[in-house]
Coordinates of N, CA and C in Angstrom, one line a residue:
M1 N 163.4 124.7 70.9 CA 162.8 125.2 72.1 C 163.9 125.5 73.1
L2 N 163.7 126.5 73.9 CA 164.7 127.1 74.8 C 165.2 126.1 75.8
F3 N 164.4 125.1 76.3 CA 164.8 124.2 77.3 C 165.1 122.8 76.7
R4 N 165.0 122.6 75.5 CA 165.2 121.3 74.9 C 166.7 121.1 74.6
P5 N 167.3 120.0 75.2 CA 168.7 119.7 74.9 C 168.8 119.1 73.5
K6 N 169.9 119.3 72.8 CA 170.1 118.7 71.5 C 170.3 117.2 71.8
Y7 N 171.0 116.9 72.8 CA 171.4 115.5 73.2 C 171.1 115.2 74.6
T8 N 171.0 113.9 75.0 CA 170.9 113.5 76.3 C 171.9 112.3 76.5
I9 N 172.4 112.1 77.7 CA 173.3 111.0 78.0 C 173.2 110.8 79.5
D10 N 173.4 109.6 80.0 CA 173.2 109.4 81.4 C 174.2 110.1 82.3
T11 N 175.5 110.2 81.9 CA 176.5 110.9 82.6 C 177.5 111.5 81.7
I12 N 178.1 112.6 82.1 CA 179.1 113.2 81.3 C 180.3 112.3 81.0
Y13 N 180.5 111.3 82.0 CA 181.6 110.4 81.9 C 181.5 109.4 80.8
H14 N 180.3 109.3 80.2 CA 180.1 108.4 79.0 C 180.2 109.1 77.7
L15 N 180.6 110.4 77.7 CA 180.8 111.1 76.4 C 182.0 110.4 75.7
N16 N 181.8 110.1 74.5 CA 182.8 109.3 73.7 C 183.6 110.4 72.9
V17 N 184.9 110.3 73.2 CA 185.9 111.3 72.5 C 185.8 111.2 71.0
A18 N 185.8 110.0 70.5 CA 185.7 109.8 69.0 C 184.4 110.5 68.5
Q19 N 183.3 110.3 69.2 CA 182.1 110.9 68.7 C 182.1 112.4 68.8
L20 N 182.7 112.9 69.9 CA 182.9 114.4 70.0 C 183.7 114.9 68.9
Q21 N 184.8 114.2 68.5 CA 185.6 114.7 67.4 C 184.9 114.6 66.1
E22 N 184.1 113.6 65.9 CA 183.3 113.4 64.7 C 182.3 114.6 64.6
L23 N 181.8 115.1 65.7 CA 180.8 116.2 65.7 C 181.6 117.5 65.6
G24 N 182.9 117.5 65.6 CA 183.7 118.7 65.5 C 183.8 119.5 66.8
I25 N 183.6 118.9 67.9 CA 183.6 119.5 69.2 C 185.1 119.7 69.7
K26 N 185.4 121.0 70.0 CA 186.8 121.3 70.4 C 186.8 121.7 71.9
A27 N 185.7 122.0 72.5 CA 185.6 122.3 73.9 C 184.3 121.8 74.5
V28 N 184.4 121.2 75.7 CA 183.2 120.8 76.4 C 183.1 121.8 77.6
F29 N 182.0 122.5 77.6 CA 181.7 123.4 78.8 C 180.8 122.6 79.6
S30 N 181.1 122.5 80.9 CA 180.3 121.7 81.8 C 180.0 122.4 83.1
D31 N 178.8 122.1 83.6 CA 178.4 122.5 84.9 C 179.2 121.7 85.9
L32 N 179.3 122.2 87.1 CA 180.1 121.5 88.1 C 179.3 120.6 89.0
D33 N 178.4 121.1 89.8 CA 177.7 120.4 90.8 C 176.6 119.5 90.1
N34 N 176.7 118.2 90.5 CA 175.8 117.1 90.0 C 176.0 116.8 88.5
T35 N 177.0 117.4 87.9 CA 177.3 117.1 86.5 C 178.7 116.4 86.5
L36 N 179.7 117.2 86.9 CA 181.1 116.6 87.0 C 181.3 116.0 88.3
L37 N 180.8 116.5 89.4 CA 180.9 115.9 90.7 C 179.7 116.2 91.5
A38 N 179.4 115.2 92.4 CA 178.3 115.4 93.3 C 178.5 116.7 94.2
W39 N 177.5 117.5 94.3 CA 177.6 118.8 95.0 C 178.1 118.6 96.4
N40 N 177.9 117.5 97.1 CA 178.2 117.4 98.5 C 179.3 116.3 98.7
E41 N 179.9 115.8 97.6 CA 181.0 114.8 97.8 C 182.1 115.2 96.8
F42 N 183.4 115.0 97.3 CA 184.5 115.3 96.4 C 185.2 114.1 95.9
E43 N 184.7 112.9 96.3 CA 185.3 111.7 95.8 C 185.3 111.5 94.3
T44 N 184.4 112.1 93.7 CA 184.3 112.0 92.2 C 185.3 112.8 91.5
A45 N 186.1 113.6 92.2 CA 187.1 114.4 91.6 C 188.1 113.6 90.8
K46 N 188.5 112.4 91.3 CA 189.5 111.6 90.5 C 188.9 111.3 89.1
K47 N 187.6 110.9 89.1 CA 187.0 110.6 87.8 C 186.9 111.8 86.9
M48 N 186.7 113.0 87.5 CA 186.7 114.3 86.8 C 188.1 114.5 86.2
D49 N 189.1 114.3 87.0 CA 190.5 114.5 86.5 C 190.8 113.6 85.4
Q50 N 190.4 112.3 85.5 CA 190.7 111.3 84.4 C 190.0 111.7 83.1
F51 N 188.7 112.2 83.3 CA 187.9 112.6 82.1 C 188.6 113.8 81.5
N52 N 189.1 114.8 82.2 CA 189.8 115.9 81.7 C 191.0 115.5 80.9
Q53 N 191.8 114.5 81.5 CA 193.0 114.1 80.8 C 192.6 113.4 79.4
V54 N 191.6 112.6 79.4 CA 191.1 111.9 78.2 C 190.8 113.0 77.1
L55 N 190.0 114.0 77.6 CA 189.6 115.1 76.6 C 190.9 115.8 76.1
A56 N 191.8 116.1 77.0 CA 193.0 116.9 76.7 C 193.8 116.1 75.7
Q57 N 193.9 114.8 75.9 CA 194.7 114.0 74.9 C 194.1 114.0 73.5
A58 N 192.8 114.2 73.5 CA 192.1 114.3 72.2 C 192.1 115.7 71.6
G59 N 192.7 116.6 72.3 CA 192.7 118.0 71.9 C 191.4 118.8 72.2
I60 N 190.6 118.3 73.1 CA 189.3 118.9 73.5 C 189.5 119.5 74.9
K61 N 189.2 120.8 75.0 CA 189.3 121.6 76.2 C 188.1 121.4 77.1
L62 N 188.3 121.1 78.4 CA 187.2 121.1 79.4 C 187.2 122.4 80.1
V63 N 186.1 123.1 80.2 CA 185.9 124.3 80.9 C 184.6 124.2 81.7
V64 N 184.8 124.5 83.0 CA 183.6 124.4 83.9 C 183.0 125.8 83.9
I65 N 181.7 125.8 83.7 CA 180.9 127.1 83.7 C 179.9 126.9 84.9
S66 N 180.2 127.7 86.0 CA 179.4 127.5 87.2 C 178.8 128.8 87.7
N67 N 177.7 128.7 88.4 CA 177.1 129.8 89.0 C 177.7 130.1 90.4
N68 N 178.5 129.1 90.9 CA 179.1 129.2 92.2 C 180.2 130.3 92.2
N69 N 180.6 130.7 93.4 CA 181.7 131.7 93.4 C 183.1 131.1 93.1
A70 N 184.0 131.9 92.8 CA 185.4 131.5 92.4 C 186.1 130.7 93.5
Q71 N 185.9 131.1 94.7 CA 186.5 130.3 95.8 C 186.1 128.9 95.9
R72 N 184.8 128.7 95.8 CA 184.2 127.3 95.8 C 184.7 126.5 94.6
V73 N 184.6 127.1 93.4 CA 184.9 126.4 92.2 C 186.4 126.1 92.1
G74 N 187.2 127.1 92.5 CA 188.7 127.0 92.4 C 189.2 126.0 93.4
K75 N 188.6 125.9 94.5 CA 189.0 124.9 95.5 C 188.9 123.5 95.0
V76 N 187.9 123.2 94.2 CA 187.7 121.9 93.6 C 188.6 121.7 92.3
L77 N 188.7 122.7 91.5 CA 189.3 122.6 90.1 C 190.7 122.9 90.0
D78 N 191.2 123.8 90.8 CA 192.6 124.3 90.7 C 193.6 123.1 90.9
P79 N 193.4 122.2 91.8 CA 194.4 121.1 91.9 C 194.5 120.2 90.6
Y80 N 193.5 120.3 89.8 CA 193.4 119.5 88.6 C 193.7 120.3 87.3
H81 N 194.0 121.6 87.5 CA 194.3 122.5 86.4 C 193.2 122.6 85.4
I82 N 191.9 122.6 85.9 CA 190.8 122.7 85.0 C 190.3 124.1 85.0
S83 N 190.2 124.7 83.8 CA 189.7 126.0 83.6 C 188.3 126.2 84.0
F84 N 187.9 127.4 84.5 CA 186.5 127.6 84.9 C 186.1 129.1 84.8
V85 N 184.8 129.2 84.7 CA 184.2 130.6 84.8 C 183.3 130.5 86.0
A86 N 183.5 131.3 87.0 CA 182.6 131.3 88.2 C 181.6 132.5 88.1
K87 N 180.6 132.4 88.9 CA 179.5 133.4 88.9 C 179.0 133.7 87.4
S88 N 178.8 132.6 86.7 CA 178.5 132.8 85.3 C 177.1 133.3 85.0
K89 N 176.2 133.3 86.0 CA 174.9 133.9 85.8 C 174.0 133.1 84.8
K90 N 174.3 131.8 84.7 CA 173.4 131.0 83.9 C 172.0 131.1 84.4
P91 N 171.0 131.2 83.6 CA 170.8 130.9 82.2 C 171.3 131.9 81.2
L92 N 171.8 133.1 81.7 CA 172.2 134.0 80.7 C 173.4 133.4 79.9
P93 N 173.5 133.7 78.6 CA 174.5 133.1 77.8 C 175.9 133.8 77.8
F94 N 176.0 134.9 78.4 CA 177.2 135.8 78.2 C 178.5 135.1 78.6
A95 N 178.5 134.4 79.7 CA 179.8 133.7 80.2 C 180.2 132.7 79.2
L96 N 179.3 131.9 78.6 CA 179.6 130.9 77.6 C 180.1 131.5 76.3
T97 N 179.4 132.6 75.9 CA 179.9 133.2 74.7 C 181.2 133.9 74.8
K98 N 181.5 134.5 76.0 CA 182.8 135.2 76.2 C 183.9 134.1 76.2
K99 N 183.7 133.0 76.9 CA 184.7 132.0 77.0 C 184.9 131.3 75.6
R100 N 183.9 131.1 74.9 CA 184.0 130.5 73.5 C 184.8 131.5 72.7
Q101 N 184.6 132.8 72.8 CA 185.3 133.7 71.9 C 186.8 133.8 72.4
E102 N 187.0 133.7 73.7 CA 188.4 133.7 74.2 C 189.2 132.5 73.6
L103 N 188.5 131.3 73.5 CA 189.1 130.1 72.9 C 189.1 130.1 71.4
E104 N 188.6 131.2 70.8 CA 188.5 131.4 69.3 C 187.8 130.2 68.7
L105 N 186.6 129.8 69.2 CA 185.9 128.7 68.7 C 184.5 129.2 68.2
Q106 N 184.0 128.5 67.2 CA 182.7 128.8 66.7 C 181.6 128.1 67.6
P107 N 180.4 128.5 67.6 CA 179.4 127.9 68.5 C 179.3 126.4 68.3
E108 N 179.3 125.9 67.0 CA 179.2 124.5 66.7 C 180.4 123.7 67.2
E109 N 181.4 124.3 67.7 CA 182.6 123.6 68.2 C 182.6 123.4 69.7
V110 N 181.5 123.9 70.3 CA 181.4 123.9 71.8 C 180.1 123.1 72.2
M111 N 180.3 122.3 73.2 CA 179.2 121.6 73.7 C 179.0 121.9 75.2
M112 N 177.8 122.4 75.6 CA 177.5 122.7 77.0 C 176.8 121.5 77.6
V113 N 177.3 120.9 78.7 CA 176.8 119.7 79.4 C 176.3 120.1 80.8
G114 N 175.1 119.7 81.1 CA 174.7 120.1 82.5 C 173.5 119.2 82.9
D115 N 173.1 119.3 84.1 CA 172.1 118.5 84.7 C 170.8 119.3 84.9
Q116 N 170.8 120.5 84.5 CA 169.6 121.4 84.7 C 169.1 122.0 83.4
L117 N 167.8 121.9 83.1 CA 167.2 122.5 81.9 C 167.2 124.0 82.1
I118 N 166.9 124.5 83.3 CA 166.6 125.9 83.5 C 167.9 126.8 83.5
T119 N 169.0 126.2 83.9 CA 170.3 126.9 83.9 C 171.2 126.5 82.7
D120 N 171.6 125.3 82.7 CA 172.7 124.8 81.8 C 172.2 124.7 80.4
I121 N 171.1 124.1 80.2 CA 170.6 123.9 78.8 C 170.1 125.2 78.2
Q122 N 169.4 125.9 79.0 CA 168.9 127.2 78.5 C 170.1 128.1 78.1
A123 N 171.1 128.2 79.0 CA 172.3 129.0 78.7 C 173.0 128.6 77.4
G124 N 173.1 127.2 77.3 CA 173.8 126.7 76.0 C 173.0 127.0 74.8
N125 N 171.6 126.8 74.9 CA 170.8 127.1 73.7 C 170.8 128.6 73.4
L126 N 170.8 129.5 74.4 CA 170.9 130.9 74.1 C 172.2 131.3 73.5
A127 N 173.3 130.6 73.9 CA 174.6 130.9 73.4 C 174.8 130.3 72.0
G128 N 173.9 129.4 71.6 CA 174.0 128.8 70.3 C 174.9 127.6 70.1
V129 N 175.3 127.0 71.3 CA 176.2 125.9 71.3 C 175.4 124.6 71.4
E130 N 176.1 123.5 71.1 CA 175.4 122.2 71.3 C 175.1 122.0 72.8
T131 N 174.0 121.3 73.1 CA 173.6 121.1 74.5 C 173.4 119.6 74.8
V132 N 173.8 119.2 76.0 CA 173.7 117.9 76.4 C 173.1 117.9 77.8
L133 N 172.0 117.2 78.0 CA 171.4 117.1 79.4 C 171.9 115.7 79.9
V134 N 172.4 115.8 81.2 CA 172.8 114.5 81.8 C 171.9 114.4 83.1
E135 N 171.8 113.1 83.6 CA 171.1 112.9 84.8 C 172.0 113.4 85.9
P136 N 171.4 114.0 87.0 CA 172.2 114.4 88.1 C 173.0 113.2 88.7
L137 N 174.2 113.5 89.2 CA 175.0 112.4 89.7 C 174.4 111.8 91.0
I138 N 173.8 112.7 91.8 CA 173.0 112.2 93.0 C 171.7 112.8 93.0
E139 N 170.8 112.3 93.8 CA 169.4 112.7 93.8 C 169.1 113.9 94.6
T140 N 170.0 114.3 95.5 CA 169.8 115.4 96.4 C 170.5 116.7 95.7
D141 N 169.9 117.8 96.1 CA 170.5 119.1 95.6 C 170.6 120.1 96.7
K142 N 171.4 121.1 96.5 CA 171.5 122.2 97.4 C 170.1 122.9 97.4
W143 N 169.8 123.6 98.5 CA 168.5 124.2 98.6 C 168.1 125.1 97.4
N144 N 169.0 125.9 96.9 CA 168.6 126.8 95.8 C 168.4 126.0 94.5
T145 N 168.9 124.8 94.3 CA 168.7 124.0 93.1 C 167.3 123.3 93.2
R146 N 166.9 123.1 94.4 CA 165.6 122.4 94.6 C 164.4 123.2 94.0
I147 N 164.6 124.5 94.0 CA 163.5 125.4 93.4 C 163.5 125.2 91.9
N148 N 164.7 125.1 91.3 CA 164.8 124.9 89.8 C 164.2 123.5 89.5
R149 N 164.4 122.5 90.3 CA 164.0 121.2 90.0 C 162.4 121.1 90.0
F150 N 161.8 121.9 90.9 CA 160.3 122.0 90.9 C 159.8 122.5 89.5
F151 N 160.4 123.5 89.0 CA 160.0 124.1 87.7 C 160.4 123.2 86.6
E152 N 161.5 122.5 86.7 CA 161.9 121.5 85.7 C 160.9 120.4 85.5
K153 N 160.3 120.0 86.6 CA 159.3 118.9 86.4 C 158.1 119.4 85.5
I154 N 157.8 120.6 85.6 CA 156.7 121.2 84.7 C 157.2 121.2 83.3
I155 N 158.5 121.6 83.1 CA 159.1 121.7 81.7 C 159.2 120.3 81.1
F156 N 159.7 119.3 81.9 CA 159.8 117.9 81.5 C 158.4 117.4 81.0
F157 N 157.3 117.8 81.8 CA 156.0 117.4 81.4 C 155.7 117.8 80.0
F158 N 155.9 119.1 79.7 CA 155.6 119.6 78.4 C 156.5 119.1 77.3
L159 N 157.8 118.9 77.6 CA 158.7 118.2 76.7 C 158.3 116.8 76.3
A160 N 157.8 116.1 77.3 CA 157.4 114.7 77.1 C 156.1 114.6 76.3
L161 N 155.4 115.7 76.2 CA 154.2 115.7 75.4 C 154.5 115.4 73.9
S162 N 155.7 116.0 73.5 CA 156.0 115.9 72.1 C 157.2 115.0 71.9
H163 N 158.0 114.7 72.9 CA 159.2 113.9 72.7 C 159.7 113.4 74.1
R164 N 159.7 112.2 74.3 CA 160.1 111.6 75.6 C 161.6 111.8 75.8
V165 N 162.0 112.4 77.0 CA 163.4 112.6 77.3 C 163.9 111.3 78.0
T166 N 164.9 110.7 77.4 CA 165.5 109.5 78.0 C 167.0 109.6 78.1
F167 N 167.6 108.9 79.1 CA 169.1 108.9 79.3 C 169.7 107.6 79.0
K168 N 170.6 107.5 78.1 CA 171.3 106.3 77.7 C 172.8 106.5 77.9
E169 N 173.6 105.4 77.7 CA 175.1 105.5 77.9 C 175.8 106.2 76.7
T170 N 175.1 106.5 75.7 CA 175.7 107.1 74.5 C 174.8 108.4 74.2
L171 N 175.4 109.3 73.5 CA 174.7 110.5 73.1 C 173.5 110.1 72.3
K172 N 172.3 110.7 72.6 CA 171.1 110.5 72.0 C 170.5 111.8 71.7
N173 N 169.9 112.0 70.5 CA 169.2 113.2 70.2 C 168.1 113.5 71.3
G174 N 168.1 114.7 71.9 CA 167.2 115.0 72.9 C 165.8 115.2 72.4

């Protein structure tokens, strides 16, 4: 299904490097706001930096795929030397596919992680990469994301009819 994640986990920071390597993952594409850091707080940037370093030591590339503009995303990520694609137009898959091809990776070697079904998971599924839904880091959203959250509630209802979506500390099949 278009909106069904392959996996769920409570937070991106609980992704296990050994498990990613076992799955053959060579790049983690991640949403920024409420996935890697709270959209209105930058204190989680240190945690993001540590996560990036752990992935890099394991030979896994972290790339942020964001619908935000380059100025906003660069302000947050440039100090940590984290690669990004801004104005990605998720849920369209083109930015993910283009970046994957630039990295010379196969779809099964890339994992898209995000907190939204309508943008992140749909884009990852359309791009043919592994998808992971995480719980948002904080409960509040920017105004434009609140609209998506309304429609997500409807999608979650239908997903729950056939399969309950739960979040644990380890990757779980969605």
